[in-house]
Short mmCIF file of C-alpha atoms in Angstrom, two decimals:
data_model
loop_
_atom_site.label_atom_id
_atom_site.label_comp_id
_atom_site.label_asym_id
_atom_site.label_seq_id
_atom_site.Cartn_x
_atom_site.Cartn_y
_atom_site.Cartn_z
CA MET A 11 81.93 107.60 113.49
CA ALA A 12 81.67 103.89 112.71
CA LEU A 13 84.92 102.02 112.16
CA LYS A 14 85.74 100.63 108.74
CA SER A 15 85.73 96.83 108.44
CA VAL A 16 87.54 94.44 106.12
CA LEU A 17 87.32 90.71 105.44
CA LEU A 18 90.48 89.17 103.98
CA THR A 19 89.97 86.14 101.74
CA THR A 20 92.08 83.81 99.62
CA TYR A 21 91.68 80.50 97.83
CA GLN A 22 90.45 77.64 100.00
CA SER A 23 93.62 75.52 100.20
CA ALA A 24 96.09 78.39 100.65
CA PHE A 25 96.96 77.84 104.31
CA LEU A 26 97.56 74.11 103.80
CA ASN A 27 101.02 75.10 102.51
CA LYS A 28 101.86 78.39 104.18
CA SER A 29 104.49 80.61 102.58
CA GLY A 30 105.01 84.25 101.58
CA GLY A 31 101.50 84.89 100.26
CA GLU A 32 99.84 83.58 103.39
CA ASN A 33 102.26 85.49 105.62
CA GLU A 34 101.28 88.62 103.72
CA ILE A 35 97.58 88.07 104.55
CA VAL A 36 98.36 87.66 108.25
CA ARG A 37 100.54 90.78 108.15
CA PHE A 38 97.80 92.77 106.39
CA LYS A 39 95.36 91.83 109.13
CA LYS A 40 97.78 92.93 111.87
CA GLU A 41 98.55 96.25 110.20
CA LEU A 42 94.93 97.14 109.34
CA ILE A 43 93.92 96.49 112.96
CA LYS A 44 96.68 98.88 114.07
CA LEU A 45 94.99 101.50 111.87
CA ASN A 46 91.68 100.97 113.75
CA ILE A 47 90.10 98.99 110.93
CA ILE A 48 88.10 95.95 112.04
CA THR A 49 89.79 93.12 110.14
CA SER A 50 89.34 89.34 109.95
CA ILE A 51 90.67 86.51 107.81
CA ILE A 52 87.84 84.37 106.44
CA GLY A 53 87.28 81.26 108.55
CA PHE A 54 85.65 80.06 111.73
CA GLU A 55 86.74 83.18 113.66
CA SER A 56 85.34 85.71 111.15
CA SER A 57 81.87 87.23 111.44
CA GLU A 58 79.10 86.84 108.89
CA ILE A 59 79.93 88.36 105.54
CA ASN A 60 77.27 91.09 105.90
CA ASN A 61 79.16 92.53 108.86
CA TYR A 62 82.04 93.72 106.65
CA ASP A 63 82.19 96.84 104.49
CA ASN A 64 85.02 95.62 102.26
CA VAL A 65 86.51 92.35 101.02
CA ILE A 66 90.17 92.10 99.99
CA HIS A 67 91.02 88.87 98.17
CA PHE A 68 94.60 87.63 97.81
CA GLY A 69 95.74 85.57 94.83
CA SER A 70 94.46 84.76 91.35
CA ASN A 71 93.86 81.05 91.84
CA ILE A 72 90.72 80.16 89.87
CA GLU A 73 89.86 77.85 92.77
CA SER A 74 88.46 81.03 94.36
CA LEU A 75 85.98 81.74 91.58
CA GLU A 76 82.85 80.34 93.28
CA LEU A 77 83.75 82.01 96.57
CA ILE A 78 84.02 85.45 94.94
CA LYS A 79 80.86 84.94 92.86
CA ASN A 80 78.94 84.04 96.03
CA ILE A 81 80.30 87.04 97.93
CA LYS A 82 79.34 89.32 95.06
CA LYS A 83 75.81 87.91 94.96
CA THR A 84 75.35 88.03 98.73
CA ILE A 85 76.53 91.55 99.49
CA LYS A 86 76.96 94.87 97.72
CA LYS A 87 80.37 95.66 99.12
CA LYS A 88 83.60 96.81 97.54
CA LEU A 89 85.69 93.89 96.31
CA PHE A 90 89.45 94.36 96.07
CA LEU A 91 91.94 91.93 94.51
CA VAL A 92 95.66 91.59 95.27
CA PRO A 93 96.51 89.36 92.26
CA ASN A 94 100.04 88.22 93.24
CA LEU A 95 100.38 86.80 89.73
CA TRP A 96 103.43 86.54 87.51
CA LEU A 97 102.98 84.44 84.37
CA THR A 98 106.01 82.37 83.36
CA GLU A 99 104.31 80.21 80.71
CA LYS A 100 102.20 81.14 77.70
CA LEU A 101 98.47 81.10 78.41
CA SER A 102 95.85 79.57 76.14
CA GLU A 103 92.95 81.74 74.99
CA LYS A 104 90.70 79.75 77.36
CA GLN A 105 92.97 80.52 80.32
CA ILE A 106 93.12 84.22 79.43
CA ASN A 107 89.32 84.37 79.29
CA GLU A 108 89.01 82.57 82.64
CA TYR A 109 91.38 85.00 84.33
CA GLN A 110 89.67 88.00 82.74
CA TYR A 111 86.27 86.82 83.97
CA PHE A 112 87.73 86.43 87.46
CA PHE A 113 89.34 89.89 87.43
CA ASN A 114 86.09 91.50 86.22
CA LEU A 115 84.36 90.45 89.46
CA PHE A 116 86.40 92.97 91.44
CA ASN A 117 85.88 96.71 91.82
CA TYR A 118 89.57 97.39 92.29
CA VAL A 119 92.82 95.56 91.59
CA ILE A 120 95.72 96.37 93.93
CA PHE A 121 99.22 96.26 92.47
CA LYS A 122 102.34 96.37 94.60
CA SER A 123 104.70 97.26 91.76
CA THR A 124 104.61 98.90 88.35
CA ALA A 125 106.34 95.81 86.97
CA GLU A 126 103.50 93.50 88.03
CA ARG A 127 100.86 95.87 86.69
CA LYS A 128 102.54 96.26 83.28
CA HIS A 129 103.16 92.52 83.10
CA LEU A 130 99.47 91.68 83.59
CA GLU A 131 98.21 94.54 81.43
CA LYS A 132 99.81 92.77 78.47
CA TYR A 133 97.09 90.13 78.80
CA PHE A 134 94.18 91.64 80.75
CA LYS A 135 92.09 94.76 81.25
CA PHE A 136 91.32 96.07 84.74
CA LYS A 137 88.44 98.33 85.79
CA LYS A 138 90.15 100.38 88.47
CA ILE A 139 93.68 100.14 89.81
CA ILE A 140 95.23 101.05 93.16
CA ASN A 141 99.03 101.22 93.33
CA ILE A 142 100.67 100.51 96.68
CA ARG A 143 104.04 99.06 97.71
CA SER A 144 105.18 95.69 98.98
CA GLY A 145 105.44 95.82 102.75
CA ILE A 146 108.39 95.39 105.08
CA ASP A 147 107.23 94.25 108.51
CA ALA A 148 107.87 96.74 111.32
CA PHE A 149 109.68 93.85 113.04
CA PHE A 150 112.66 94.55 110.76
CA THR A 151 113.05 98.04 112.20
CA LYS A 152 114.27 96.59 115.52
CA LYS A 153 117.96 96.03 116.21
CA ALA A 154 119.14 92.61 115.05
CA ASP A 155 121.19 90.32 117.25
CA LYS A 156 123.80 89.42 114.63
CA SER A 157 125.51 86.99 116.99
CA LEU A 158 122.44 84.72 117.24
CA ILE A 159 122.78 82.94 113.87
CA LYS A 160 126.56 82.75 114.22
CA LYS A 161 126.42 81.16 117.66
CA LEU A 162 123.70 78.65 116.81
CA TYR A 163 125.21 77.46 113.52
CA ASN A 164 128.90 78.44 113.88
CA LEU A 165 128.70 80.61 110.76
CA GLU A 166 130.86 83.45 109.51
CA LYS A 167 130.36 84.32 105.85
CA TYR A 168 127.33 82.79 104.18
CA VAL A 169 124.80 83.36 101.41
CA PHE A 170 121.17 83.59 102.53
CA LEU A 171 117.67 83.28 101.09
CA HIS A 172 114.26 83.34 102.74
CA GLY A 173 111.36 82.09 100.61
CA THR A 174 109.70 79.02 99.16
CA MET A 175 111.70 76.01 97.97
CA GLU A 176 110.42 75.05 94.50
CA LYS A 177 111.72 74.91 90.92
CA ARG A 178 110.33 78.26 89.82
CA LYS A 179 112.23 79.92 92.68
CA ASN A 180 115.44 78.53 91.15
CA GLN A 181 117.50 77.75 94.26
CA LEU A 182 119.33 75.05 92.31
CA SER A 183 121.15 77.73 90.29
CA ILE A 184 122.39 79.24 93.57
CA CYS A 185 123.65 75.83 94.72
CA LYS A 186 125.40 75.17 91.40
CA ALA A 187 127.10 78.58 91.58
CA LEU A 188 128.27 77.95 95.17
CA ARG A 189 129.52 74.41 94.56
CA GLY A 190 133.22 74.17 95.38
CA LEU A 191 133.46 77.64 96.98
CA ASN A 192 133.08 76.31 100.54
CA ILE A 193 130.58 79.09 101.30
CA PRO A 194 127.40 77.92 103.09
CA PHE A 195 124.01 78.50 101.51
CA VAL A 196 121.57 79.15 104.35
CA PHE A 197 117.89 78.83 103.50
CA ALA A 198 114.76 79.51 105.56
CA GLY A 199 111.21 79.01 104.38
CA ASN A 200 108.55 76.63 103.17
CA ILE A 201 109.52 73.46 101.25
CA ARG A 202 106.91 73.08 98.52
CA GLU A 203 108.82 70.47 96.46
CA ASN A 204 110.70 67.90 98.55
CA ASP A 205 112.58 66.29 95.65
CA TYR A 206 113.87 69.69 94.57
CA PHE A 207 114.90 70.51 98.15
CA ASN A 208 116.87 67.24 98.36
CA GLU A 209 118.54 67.92 95.01
CA CYS A 210 119.77 71.29 96.29
CA LYS A 211 120.84 69.83 99.63
CA ASN A 212 122.74 66.93 98.04
CA LEU A 213 124.61 69.26 95.69
CA LEU A 214 126.16 71.28 98.55
CA GLY A 215 126.25 68.68 101.33
CA LYS A 216 127.31 70.19 104.68
CA ASN A 217 127.32 73.67 103.11
CA PHE A 218 123.55 73.57 102.69
CA ILE A 219 121.92 74.71 105.95
CA TYR A 220 118.15 74.74 106.41
CA LEU A 221 116.80 76.86 109.28
CA GLY A 222 113.23 75.65 108.95
CA ASN A 223 110.08 77.52 107.94
CA LEU A 224 110.71 80.48 110.23
CA ASP A 225 107.92 82.85 111.20
CA PRO A 226 108.48 86.33 109.69
CA SER A 227 108.81 87.80 113.19
CA GLU A 228 111.38 85.36 114.58
CA ASN A 229 114.63 86.82 115.90
CA LEU A 230 116.60 84.07 114.15
CA LEU A 231 115.28 85.22 110.76
CA LEU A 232 116.17 88.84 111.50
CA SER A 233 119.65 87.74 112.61
CA ALA A 234 120.12 85.55 109.51
CA ILE A 235 119.29 88.39 107.12
CA ALA A 236 121.24 91.07 109.01
CA SER A 237 124.37 88.90 109.25
CA CYS A 238 124.55 87.42 105.75
CA ALA A 239 127.41 88.28 103.42
CA ILE A 240 125.03 88.16 100.44
CA PHE A 241 121.27 87.91 100.07
CA ILE A 242 120.51 86.16 96.79
CA GLU A 243 117.11 85.74 95.14
CA ILE A 244 117.03 84.75 91.46
CA PRO A 245 113.63 83.15 90.74
CA LEU A 246 112.15 82.44 87.33
CA ASP A 247 109.21 84.72 88.16
CA TYR A 248 110.24 87.71 90.30
CA PRO A 249 111.85 88.41 93.70
CA GLY A 250 109.68 89.33 96.65
CA VAL A 251 109.46 91.16 99.93
CA SER A 252 112.42 89.25 101.44
CA SER A 253 114.80 91.08 99.11
CA LEU A 254 113.29 94.40 100.26
CA GLU A 255 113.83 93.35 103.88
CA ALA A 256 117.46 92.53 103.10
CA ALA A 257 117.90 95.87 101.32
CA TYR A 258 116.34 97.65 104.31
CA LEU A 259 119.06 96.03 106.44
CA ASN A 260 121.65 97.17 103.86
CA ARG A 261 122.81 93.72 102.79
CA PRO A 262 124.46 93.17 99.38
CA LEU A 263 121.93 91.68 96.94
CA ILE A 264 122.17 89.45 93.90
CA LEU A 265 118.81 89.45 92.14
CA SER A 266 117.26 88.29 88.89
CA ASP A 267 117.63 90.81 86.07
CA ASP A 268 113.98 91.67 85.51
CA ASP A 269 111.61 94.64 85.54
CA TRP A 270 110.67 94.14 89.20
CA SER A 271 114.31 94.22 90.38
CA LYS A 272 115.12 97.24 88.19
CA GLU A 273 112.13 99.11 89.60
CA HIS A 274 113.17 98.63 93.22
CA PHE A 275 116.98 98.45 93.16
CA LYS A 276 119.30 100.84 91.36
CA ASN A 277 122.68 99.84 92.77
CA GLU A 278 122.52 96.09 93.33
CA TYR A 279 123.78 93.13 91.30
CA LEU A 280 121.32 91.88 88.68
CA VAL A 281 121.94 88.66 86.78
CA ASN A 282 120.46 86.23 84.28
CA THR A 283 118.85 83.64 86.56
CA LEU A 284 120.35 80.65 84.72
CA ASP A 285 123.84 82.04 84.08
CA ILE A 286 125.69 79.95 86.69
CA LYS A 287 129.13 81.31 85.79
CA LYS A 288 128.00 84.94 86.15
CA ILE A 289 126.22 84.21 89.46
CA ARG A 290 129.35 82.50 90.76
CA ASN A 291 131.60 85.39 89.68
CA LEU A 292 129.32 87.93 91.38
CA ILE A 293 129.39 85.92 94.61
CA ILE A 294 133.20 85.85 94.55
CA GLU A 295 133.37 89.57 93.69
CA ILE A 296 131.15 90.57 96.63
CA LEU A 297 132.92 88.27 99.09
CA ASN A 298 136.27 89.84 98.14
CA LYS A 299 135.00 93.34 98.88
CA LYS A 300 135.04 95.04 102.25
CA GLU A 301 131.97 93.88 104.20
CA ARG A 302 129.06 96.28 103.89
CA GLU A 303 128.10 98.00 107.14
CA GLN A 304 124.77 96.82 108.60
CA PHE A 305 122.38 99.69 109.25
CA ILE A 306 118.78 100.67 108.46
CA ASN A 307 118.66 101.92 104.88
CA LYS A 308 116.23 104.86 105.09
CA LYS A 309 115.77 104.75 101.32
CA PHE A 310 113.35 101.86 101.87
CA GLN A 311 111.38 103.51 104.70
CA GLY A 312 108.38 103.95 102.36
CA TYR A 313 108.08 100.16 102.08
CA THR A 314 107.56 99.64 105.80
CA TYR A 315 104.10 99.16 107.29
CA PRO A 316 101.87 101.14 107.57
CA ASN A 317 103.49 103.54 105.05
CA CYS A 318 103.15 101.07 102.19
CA ILE A 319 99.35 100.63 102.51
CA LYS A 320 98.21 104.15 103.48
CA LYS A 321 97.02 104.85 99.92
CA LEU A 322 94.68 101.84 100.08
CA ILE A 323 92.91 103.07 103.23
CA SER A 324 91.25 106.00 101.43
CA PHE A 325 89.48 103.57 99.09
CA LEU A 326 87.86 101.54 101.87
CA ASN A 327 84.21 102.15 102.77
#
């Protein structure tokens, strides 16, 4: 029996500024190959488009419109979209129509949470929907060397976040809440807005520690998450897979009080993203509690690869 094949695509400039979305594409490729599905990311290493049975596109950037229109004209294959879209500003009628036209080009839209689907269904109609889960890399199932981060940076208790540094991710609220507590804020990830990064760094001084844009499968990242006193993610849009990874490692979480967080976490701390006093009080409350034991939280096993994408496989040609 012939093997299934998939081409993964995204908007043209995506990998110029690599962060969570791009890491997800690379991870998808790795996991689909493990499942004996021939998989490539579009580029100089991929085959001609006619050699693939399916195309999965990541992101809703309208920059991709001509690419998807050309693929649709060239081949009669199944087109899947992973929208990765959370709207934080009101759209004009023109913008709504542009997005709807883009979404209509796809046979299926893949949602990784009920919250994202319901959020977008307020504005758009979708032909066919596939519901899967956000994926925790199998790398996080290995035993973490908790001493690594502590030895390299001489850290004991600290607050951690892995993600993208930009205003809509709201790291400044974390820094404001931590100011004066003498608790380090350790950040790893892509810096998308340098001025914003410097504003956060200047607010905390020596208590702001940047680990760099760590690869998702680096031991230092695993150590940093496993060893943190608190994992905090309070963006203006919605938290992401990093918070699931932290939950999988049984770390205490402070997350934005939104539909996505409520869907995934029943017993964690949810907060208004701009309520600095409340964020600060929650940090103090958690730090004063007995440290939570670090172990694999089996409750999140369904979010690990390949469990999280098995439902998708049955839809592929």
